[in-house]
Amino acid sequence: MNNEVTKILAHLRVVKIEAHIWGGRKKLRKEDLILGDGSELPPEDLASLGSKKIVDPAELAVFHRLKKEAERTCLKAGTRFLGGFAVPEGSIDAIRSELDTIASEFKAARDAFLSRYDQTVEEWIDRHRRFETAIRRAVEPIEAVAAGISFEYVVFRVSHPESTDAGGKADETLNRKVGSLSETLFREIAQEANELVESSLLGREKVTRKALSPLKRIRDKLDGLAFLDHRVQPVVETIDGLLARTPKSGPIEGQFLSELVATALLLSDPEKTKRHGEGLYEAEFAVTPHQNVESASVSVPEDNPPEPENVSPIDLFGDLLDEVDLAPSPEQETVPAMVHEIGLPKPVPEPAMAEDFWF
């Protein structure tokens, strides 16, 4: 059993969303088609027919929207894992509350759709009178439609089984999947950061403070899952340093916009983000050649803390700033140094005793 994996699992809960949405479609048959003289359908080994819609797809859009909203709720604090979402134990109550609200909305939308199901079908037929017979042939009874629309979720804990198969394959598989959680996290963060760059930052001389909201969400997600990887916490502190220096009011422009763009570009590249976190982590815990293990472990008195190192955004982010076209004002042509205060990683508590779910 991998102790590190056990500690990680102790911090996590898995949320599995079960959202079923009736498709509103049936298989298209040859007799549903109206062919002109001499027209011929290709044989089945060459091509197959598609599907026909029984109702207007717009009538079902609300269910797809609510399903996506539920997934986004889990992704705000968690990351994809085992077909669901691994979320920090401390975030589970807030996630449950949001999912309960979504479940209520889903049920209300389901009841509303079923109450006018027959009317919806007739309206669809009115719009496609030439194909009335084909549509009516495929109409499903309302009981079948009701069974195909549902929303629920389950929260569980994953742990190592007390015993595994002789080869330990199940144990190895779980270890591998847990070990890949941080990679998934960095990829998800990169996607969110790239959306921020593309939609709000590129080519802008100034942006509103709304541009900080996605960065704050990224920061909170990383902070909640920092126990997954030692490289995560230094990245959180980089973002904290930027947010601390950003003016508390007014638009974001000049040097602060430059730093915001550089940070977002850094986060949009998973490999650069990992190297950045690793570099800061190693710098924090580096032992110089003349130090031995004992001297490296001596703590610094509280009344004489070390001064944080001033790091230039150009040094910190390399050539990332060259990737965007920013136009700072003359008085802001020189970007002042960025200060990063790198703290110790958060302590990992001992695993919980209760095991609710076996992998």
Coordinates of N, CA and C in Angstrom, one line a residue, residues 7 10 14 35 38 40 58 80 120 277 279 307 356:
K7 N -2.7 9.0 2.1 CA -2.9 10.3 2.6 C -3.7 11.2 1.7
A10 N -7.4 10.2 1.8 CA -8.0 10.7 3.1 C -8.6 12.1 3.0
V14 N -15.3 11.7 -3.6 CA -15.6 11.6 -5.0 C -17.1 11.9 -5.2
L35 N -38.7 9.7 -51.5 CA -37.7 9.6 -52.5 C -38.3 10.0 -53.9
G38 N -36.6 7.4 -59.4 CA -35.3 7.0 -59.7 C -34.3 7.1 -58.6
E40 N -32.4 6.3 -55.1 CA -32.1 5.0 -54.5 C -31.2 5.2 -53.3
A58 N -34.7 22.2 -28.7 CA -34.7 23.4 -27.8 C -35.4 23.1 -26.5
R80 N -11.3 15.8 -12.3 CA -11.9 14.6 -12.8 C -11.2 13.4 -12.3
T120 N -46.0 19.5 -27.1 CA -44.7 19.7 -27.8 C -44.6 18.8 -29.0
G277 N 6.5 25.8 -10.5 CA 6.2 25.3 -9.1 C 7.4 24.5 -8.5
G279 N 10.6 24.8 -9.5 CA 11.7 25.7 -9.3 C 11.6 26.5 -8.0
E307 N 14.6 38.0 4.2 CA 13.9 38.9 3.3 C 13.5 38.2 2.1
D356 N -15.6 4.3 3.6 CA -17.0 4.2 3.2 C -17.1 3.5 1.8

